Structures are given as structure tokens and as C-alpha cells.
XYZ file of C-alpha atoms in Angstrom:
385
model
C 84.526 27.011 -48.670
C 82.005 27.400 -45.932
C 79.925 30.417 -45.420
C 81.897 31.285 -42.286
C 85.318 30.894 -43.889
C 84.000 32.982 -46.686
C 82.899 35.771 -44.185
C 86.096 35.474 -42.448
C 88.076 35.976 -45.782
C 85.875 39.235 -46.664
C 86.934 40.724 -43.160
C 90.629 40.816 -44.217
C 89.953 43.351 -46.785
C 89.930 46.923 -46.182
C 88.325 49.462 -48.195
C 86.782 47.115 -50.490
C 85.298 48.889 -53.612
C 83.939 45.901 -55.643
C 82.217 42.842 -54.693
C 80.485 39.843 -56.650
C 78.446 37.135 -55.020
C 77.599 34.334 -57.244
C 75.342 31.456 -55.967
C 75.661 28.570 -58.441
C 72.918 26.252 -59.282
C 71.675 23.763 -56.503
C 73.815 25.522 -53.925
C 72.743 24.780 -50.394
C 73.741 28.002 -48.561
C 71.192 28.206 -45.783
C 69.903 31.381 -44.075
C 72.629 31.222 -41.190
C 75.370 31.152 -43.850
C 73.806 34.115 -45.770
C 73.416 36.028 -42.712
C 77.172 35.484 -41.756
C 78.474 36.693 -45.112
C 76.294 39.614 -45.616
C 76.544 40.961 -42.029
C 80.369 41.055 -42.518
C 79.767 42.532 -46.256
C 77.723 45.214 -44.560
C 80.740 46.643 -42.840
C 82.642 47.239 -46.237
C 81.277 50.654 -46.566
C 83.527 51.698 -49.472
C 81.758 49.578 -52.074
C 80.992 51.145 -55.328
C 80.370 48.134 -57.641
C 78.183 45.219 -56.482
C 77.023 42.306 -58.370
C 74.563 39.695 -57.238
C 73.827 36.598 -59.154
C 71.550 33.675 -58.001
C 71.523 31.000 -60.770
C 68.743 28.846 -61.781
C 66.997 26.261 -59.484
C 68.351 27.504 -56.131
C 66.620 27.113 -52.870
C 67.504 30.773 -51.942
C 64.306 32.184 -50.192
C 62.972 35.699 -49.567
C 64.384 35.794 -46.160
C 67.920 35.239 -47.608
C 67.479 37.595 -50.393
C 66.244 40.205 -47.740
C 69.395 39.662 -45.952
C 71.408 40.512 -49.248
C 69.429 43.506 -49.966
C 69.437 44.954 -46.319
C 73.018 45.438 -46.496
C 72.678 47.913 -49.444
C 72.074 50.664 -47.055
C 75.481 50.621 -45.801
C 77.218 51.260 -49.217
C 77.115 55.048 -49.199
C 79.282 55.054 -52.377
C 77.609 52.432 -54.276
C 77.335 53.468 -57.903
C 76.772 50.267 -60.084
C 74.451 47.432 -59.132
C 73.827 44.349 -60.969
C 71.207 41.614 -59.863
C 70.537 38.606 -61.768
C 68.104 35.979 -60.602
C 67.932 32.678 -62.499
C 64.561 31.007 -63.487
C 62.528 28.799 -61.366
C 63.798 30.401 -58.225
C 61.952 30.099 -54.784
C 61.826 33.872 -54.506
C 58.341 35.336 -54.379
C 58.710 38.871 -53.173
C 62.011 39.660 -54.762
C 60.983 42.782 -56.673
C 59.143 44.172 -53.545
C 62.463 43.600 -51.475
C 64.611 45.049 -54.067
C 62.375 48.085 -54.381
C 62.275 48.919 -50.649
C 66.301 48.457 -50.518
C 66.791 50.726 -53.618
C 65.180 53.593 -51.598
C 68.022 53.342 -49.041
C 70.729 53.860 -51.902
C 71.680 57.363 -52.629
C 74.580 57.407 -55.206
C 73.231 54.966 -57.830
C 74.319 55.734 -61.483
C 73.607 52.263 -63.039
C 71.363 49.475 -62.217
C 70.891 46.185 -64.213
C 68.144 43.607 -63.294
C 67.526 40.280 -65.052
C 64.839 37.945 -63.672
C 64.765 34.557 -65.271
C 61.610 32.673 -66.458
C 58.939 31.334 -64.133
C 60.214 33.295 -61.179
C 56.998 34.919 -60.471
C 56.324 38.216 -58.636
C 53.184 40.039 -58.125
C 51.852 43.431 -59.366
C 52.636 44.878 -56.005
C 56.204 43.913 -56.309
C 56.363 45.884 -59.763
C 54.952 48.843 -58.163
C 57.693 48.634 -55.248
C 60.306 48.416 -57.914
C 59.262 51.472 -59.718
C 59.074 53.351 -56.423
C 62.584 52.485 -55.552
C 63.958 53.222 -59.008
C 62.236 56.793 -59.001
C 64.316 57.854 -55.902
C 67.585 57.793 -58.236
C 67.251 61.141 -60.306
C 71.158 60.833 -61.268
C 70.805 57.384 -62.683
C 72.582 57.169 -66.007
C 71.948 53.707 -67.189
C 69.101 51.374 -66.667
C 68.662 47.896 -67.946
C 65.623 45.678 -67.039
C 64.858 42.131 -68.330
C 61.616 40.274 -67.177
C 61.652 36.761 -68.072
C 58.811 34.337 -69.213
C 55.857 34.236 -66.839
C 57.199 36.679 -64.374
C 53.881 38.455 -63.928
C 50.530 39.020 -65.442
C 48.878 42.277 -66.736
C 47.660 44.546 -64.032
C 47.964 47.883 -62.467
C 51.509 47.280 -61.126
C 53.032 47.510 -64.285
C 51.299 50.725 -65.171
C 52.530 52.303 -61.744
C 55.887 50.798 -62.492
C 55.785 53.066 -65.741
C 54.606 56.029 -63.864
C 57.639 55.859 -61.604
C 59.835 55.651 -64.407
C 58.731 59.037 -65.417
C 60.371 60.562 -62.396
C 63.742 59.699 -63.883
C 65.114 62.182 -66.523
C 68.765 61.814 -66.626
C 69.164 58.255 -68.434
C 71.904 57.930 -71.063
C 71.275 54.459 -71.717
C 67.936 52.413 -71.302
C 67.215 48.761 -72.124
C 63.775 47.243 -71.418
C 63.205 43.570 -72.284
C 59.816 41.637 -71.682
C 60.051 37.976 -72.736
C 56.940 36.149 -73.700
C 53.933 34.942 -71.595
C 53.973 37.925 -69.354
C 50.506 39.043 -71.054
C 50.703 42.731 -71.080
C 47.882 43.979 -73.140
C 46.526 47.269 -74.573
C 47.502 50.575 -73.105
C 49.611 49.131 -70.360
C 52.828 50.025 -72.187
C 51.791 53.716 -72.361
C 53.367 54.895 -69.077
C 56.711 53.068 -69.784
C 56.968 54.572 -73.415
C 56.188 57.977 -71.966
C 58.969 57.751 -69.616
C 61.325 57.159 -72.371
C 60.307 60.546 -73.754
C 61.532 62.354 -70.646
C 65.226 60.959 -71.311
C 66.542 64.196 -73.252
C 70.226 62.860 -72.894
C 69.319 59.307 -74.112
C 71.964 57.977 -76.519
C 71.306 54.132 -76.356
C 67.956 52.566 -76.390
C 66.728 49.080 -76.646
C 63.128 47.950 -76.333
C 62.354 44.216 -76.851
C 58.682 43.244 -76.283
C 58.310 39.475 -77.090
C 55.277 37.337 -77.856
C 52.047 37.471 -75.634
C 52.782 40.920 -74.821
C 50.645 43.140 -77.208
C 51.397 46.564 -78.391
C 48.149 48.696 -78.806
C 47.666 51.596 -81.072
C 47.930 53.937 -78.021
C 51.250 52.513 -76.843
C 52.581 52.755 -80.341
C 51.657 56.336 -80.619
C 53.330 57.063 -77.576
C 56.504 55.291 -78.676
C 56.692 57.163 -81.626
C 55.906 60.512 -79.759
C 58.664 59.772 -77.315
C 61.069 58.873 -79.852
C 60.843 62.313 -81.273
C 62.136 63.886 -78.268
C 65.402 61.851 -78.361
C 67.749 63.958 -80.275
C 70.913 62.580 -78.878
C 70.190 58.908 -79.917
C 73.130 57.152 -81.269
C 71.830 53.576 -80.944
C 68.309 52.551 -81.310
C 67.136 48.905 -81.207
C 63.343 48.161 -81.228
C 61.751 44.787 -81.458
C 57.960 44.556 -81.056
C 57.127 41.074 -81.803
C 53.422 41.245 -81.348
C 51.114 43.997 -82.690
C 47.374 44.106 -82.693
C 45.296 44.694 -86.007
C 46.428 48.360 -86.083
C 49.915 47.334 -86.593
C 50.027 49.482 -89.843
C 49.280 52.548 -87.746
C 51.760 51.707 -85.114
C 54.368 51.357 -87.921
C 53.390 55.052 -88.933
C 54.090 56.299 -85.440
C 57.448 54.576 -85.320
C 58.574 56.253 -88.705
C 57.578 59.502 -87.296
C 59.833 59.078 -84.486
C 62.773 57.986 -86.662
C 62.945 61.420 -88.606
C 65.664 63.967 -87.937
C 67.946 61.646 -85.809
C 71.265 63.423 -86.889
C 73.377 61.502 -84.344
C 72.006 57.981 -85.001
C 74.685 55.458 -86.027
C 72.722 52.162 -85.508
C 69.257 51.475 -86.097
C 67.734 48.082 -85.730
C 64.086 47.589 -86.312
C 61.882 44.470 -86.145
C 58.226 44.931 -86.161
C 55.698 42.290 -86.205
C 57.412 39.160 -87.875
C 59.422 41.693 -90.223
C 63.060 42.703 -89.726
C 62.925 46.201 -91.415
C 66.285 47.538 -91.323
C 69.753 47.798 -89.839
C 70.949 51.166 -90.361
C 74.654 52.236 -89.543
C 75.682 55.703 -90.305
C 79.123 55.825 -88.896
C 79.938 52.596 -90.851
C 78.096 53.868 -93.957
C 76.163 50.647 -94.565
C 72.388 49.695 -94.608
C 71.355 46.030 -94.358
C 67.759 45.057 -94.657
C 66.548 41.603 -93.832
C 62.901 40.783 -94.492
C 61.235 37.732 -92.990
C 57.715 36.327 -92.997
C 56.298 39.896 -93.050
C 52.586 40.396 -93.376
C 52.588 43.777 -91.689
C 53.758 46.430 -94.293
C 52.442 47.012 -97.723
C 53.378 50.037 -99.927
C 52.690 52.566 -97.163
C 54.989 50.867 -94.729
C 57.785 50.785 -97.160
C 57.339 54.356 -97.979
C 57.192 55.456 -94.308
C 60.528 53.681 -93.519
C 62.287 55.024 -96.747
C 60.916 58.567 -95.909
C 62.019 58.439 -92.278
C 65.718 57.730 -93.408
C 65.471 59.896 -96.487
C 67.423 62.681 -94.823
C 70.356 60.694 -94.011
C 70.854 58.979 -97.484
C 73.872 61.037 -98.014
C 75.681 59.010 -95.484
C 74.786 55.485 -96.738
C 77.452 54.101 -99.119
C 76.479 50.398 -99.142
C 73.386 48.569 -99.326
C 72.604 44.898 -98.406
C 69.358 43.158 -99.180
C 68.357 39.624 -98.109
C 64.927 38.293 -98.785
C 64.455 34.767 -97.467
C 60.610 34.347 -97.237
C 57.730 35.646 -99.347
C 55.513 38.579 -98.085
C 53.719 41.544 -99.264
C 56.728 43.715 -98.365
C 58.724 42.206 -101.060
C 56.780 43.883 -103.623
C 57.717 47.188 -102.158
C 61.170 46.755 -100.768
C 62.653 48.176 -103.834
C 61.432 51.525 -102.514
C 64.728 51.819 -100.461
C 66.945 51.173 -103.487
C 66.909 54.640 -104.927
C 68.357 55.847 -101.522
C 71.563 54.082 -101.928
C 74.531 55.732 -103.568
C 77.192 53.149 -104.226
C 75.496 49.764 -104.762
C 76.887 46.321 -104.775
C 74.864 43.430 -106.238
C 76.917 41.162 -104.078
C 74.737 42.041 -101.158
C 71.337 40.968 -102.640
C 70.522 37.430 -101.868
C 66.933 36.652 -103.288
C 67.141 32.738 -103.000
C 64.442 30.853 -101.598
C 61.761 33.155 -102.850
C 58.957 32.426 -105.254
C 59.028 35.789 -106.910
C 56.668 36.214 -109.938
C 57.974 38.115 -113.164
C 56.247 41.216 -112.218
C 58.059 41.398 -108.784
C 61.278 40.591 -110.421
C 60.849 43.262 -113.150
C 59.947 45.931 -110.661
C 63.170 45.176 -108.776
C 65.181 45.289 -112.030
C 63.769 48.764 -112.929
C 64.665 50.137 -109.700
C 68.078 48.624 -109.878
C 68.809 49.861 -113.300
C 68.843 53.538 -112.151
C 71.774 52.738 -110.093
C 74.141 51.868 -112.960
C 75.371 54.420 -115.547
C 75.117 52.116 -118.597
C 72.791 49.360 -119.453
C 75.633 47.083 -120.047
C 77.113 47.703 -116.518
C 73.476 46.972 -115.105
C 73.091 43.705 -117.236
C 76.653 42.649 -116.190
C 75.853 42.989 -112.520
C 72.247 41.949 -112.544
C 73.058 38.703 -114.039
C 75.301 37.706 -111.074
C 72.397 38.444 -108.435
C 71.443 35.199 -106.889
C 67.931 34.273 -107.333
C 67.411 35.463 -110.891
């Protein structure tokens, strides 16, 4: 279908409330065709839900994207906006254009933005995006994913975080920074401080991938902000790269975990160790430990203490150990927290445990069985011993 025919088809609808525009890879839609479509779409003033998807390797340029975003101002009832820009796009100022257009929307409740890898934009674009978002005090859901090599460290991301602090009604927030964006040091502080302002937040996901370093100051602010989130039901934190002060950062995170009475799901992956997956409603705890060199005894104790208050809700325990690391010597600190224990959930295969480590785990496990015979009957079945 040509752009003209598509525009004519849109005209036939009255009171259109939802619209999706998906530009497939290698599509040859030109500027004239884009203008025809979105000039007509701008007359559909009743739109409440809008999805814009520009797939990878498109020739879609800044002028075309500006035509798309310019029509936002006519959608006075727009509440839900989803934008996906594929990798390797020709866009250079997409965040600046988008940020300016967000200022012209008044009723936005949820915003989702995903920008694919190698679709670069500058620090100024980040600042504009933050300014646009800061206008939406009633925003309930915010999800942002920046792909690989979208930007480099600088003042723009700091300004982006400061603008997020002006939003305070979020119930769901997701931030994913793919690797090679090269954020360093304290650049995360402002964004993590913004999280602490969200008193109604129930769902929080933070994923900071490799080449984006979490500093002590950033970790401290994240832990402090987490303490303010008493309504949290779902928490997923993945911090892939922490500096040499990683153990201190773990301490801050542990402090933020305490007294979360509404928490139902907790996923933690810090450094190269997956520390826990805690389901309060489902009454199960699963811990997977891989390639960890971050947590010694102190780390295990801190996480254990953080969930100590909720141990009555935990009925089942699962433990998988696939790689060797310091944390294995201390993982058994979790075991006394468990009430009903199933050895079927333990998999210690592919580990080169010494006798002392095995004995330590045996000692902790023995406390979970009423009789020595019951312990021996179950322990003999555990994989890896």
C-alpha cells in the first residue's frame, strides 16, 4: 500500500483512539509519504494510545521523525505512548526531537522508549528528553532502554536524572542501559535519587550493563532511595559492573532491602553473581550463584539479614551452584532461614568443593531435619556429593 492510500484509509476512521505505525526494516518510505500519513493522523484528535516502531536499518531520517512527533500536539487525550527505534538508524537527534514534542502532550500516563544499538544521540538530546518527561507530573509508568553505544558519559545524562526528579507519581519504572554507553562514577546519582521520590512505586527494574560503572556514591544513593519505597512489590536489580568498592555497594543495597513488607518478587544480580530470587507470595526462594568474586562472609550475612524479617513467608528453598567462588563458602548462611526444605532443589554439580566446604554445608543442612537418619537419607541424594 502506498503512503497516499494509507493516509486515505486513516481518513475513513472517525474518533480513532488507538494507532500503531510500524516501519519495517529497509522500508523506503520517503519524506513526502511520511508527511501525507501524519498530516492526516494529526486530525485524529481522540487518540489515547499511540505506538511508533521504526525497525533496524531504516533510512528514516530526522526530518521524517520530526513529522511523526509534531503530530503529538494534536492528541489532547493521549495517555499511552510507546516508541521503539531500531539499531543502526539514520536518526541523530531523535531524543531532542522527542523531548521537545513531549512538552506538547498534557495527559500522558505511561511512556515507553527503546532505542537500539549504535543509534547515537548526543548529551544535549538526553537533556531535552529529560526536560520533556519532567512536564508529566501524572506519569504512572516509565520505561526507558538505551542500546549499546547510544551515547557517552557527560553532563547530559546528569541533567536527564535531575529532570526525572521532578516526577513523583510513578508506580512502575524501568531503566535499562546496555553496555558500551560508558557512564562512569557519579553520573548515576541523580537518576537513583529520582527513584527515591517515587513513594507509590510498586515495580522497579534497573539494569546497568557492562561498561557503565556503578560508583560507591551511586550505590549509596540507590540504597538510600530503596529505603523510601515501602510500596514495592517487584524489584529487579542488575548491576553488572561495580568498581573496587563493590562490597560497600552491596552493603548499601542490603540496607535498602530491609522492611519491604509488600515485596513479592526480588531479583538481584550484582557484579557477576546472581544473589537471589525471592517470591514472597509464591513462598519460595531461589538462589543461583555464578562466577562470583564480590561477596565474602560479610556479603552473605548482609543479604541474609535483609530478608531475615520475611523468613516466615518462605516455605521452599532452591539452591544452584554452577561455578566456584568465594560466596560458595558462605552461601549456607541462607539455609537457617528456610522452614520447609527440599533437597531436590539443590544442585552442586560442576563444582570443585573441598571437604571443608562440603562439611560446612552439611552442618547447616543438618539443622533442618528432625533426626540424623532423616538428614542422612536426604543428604545422600543431593547432586554433587
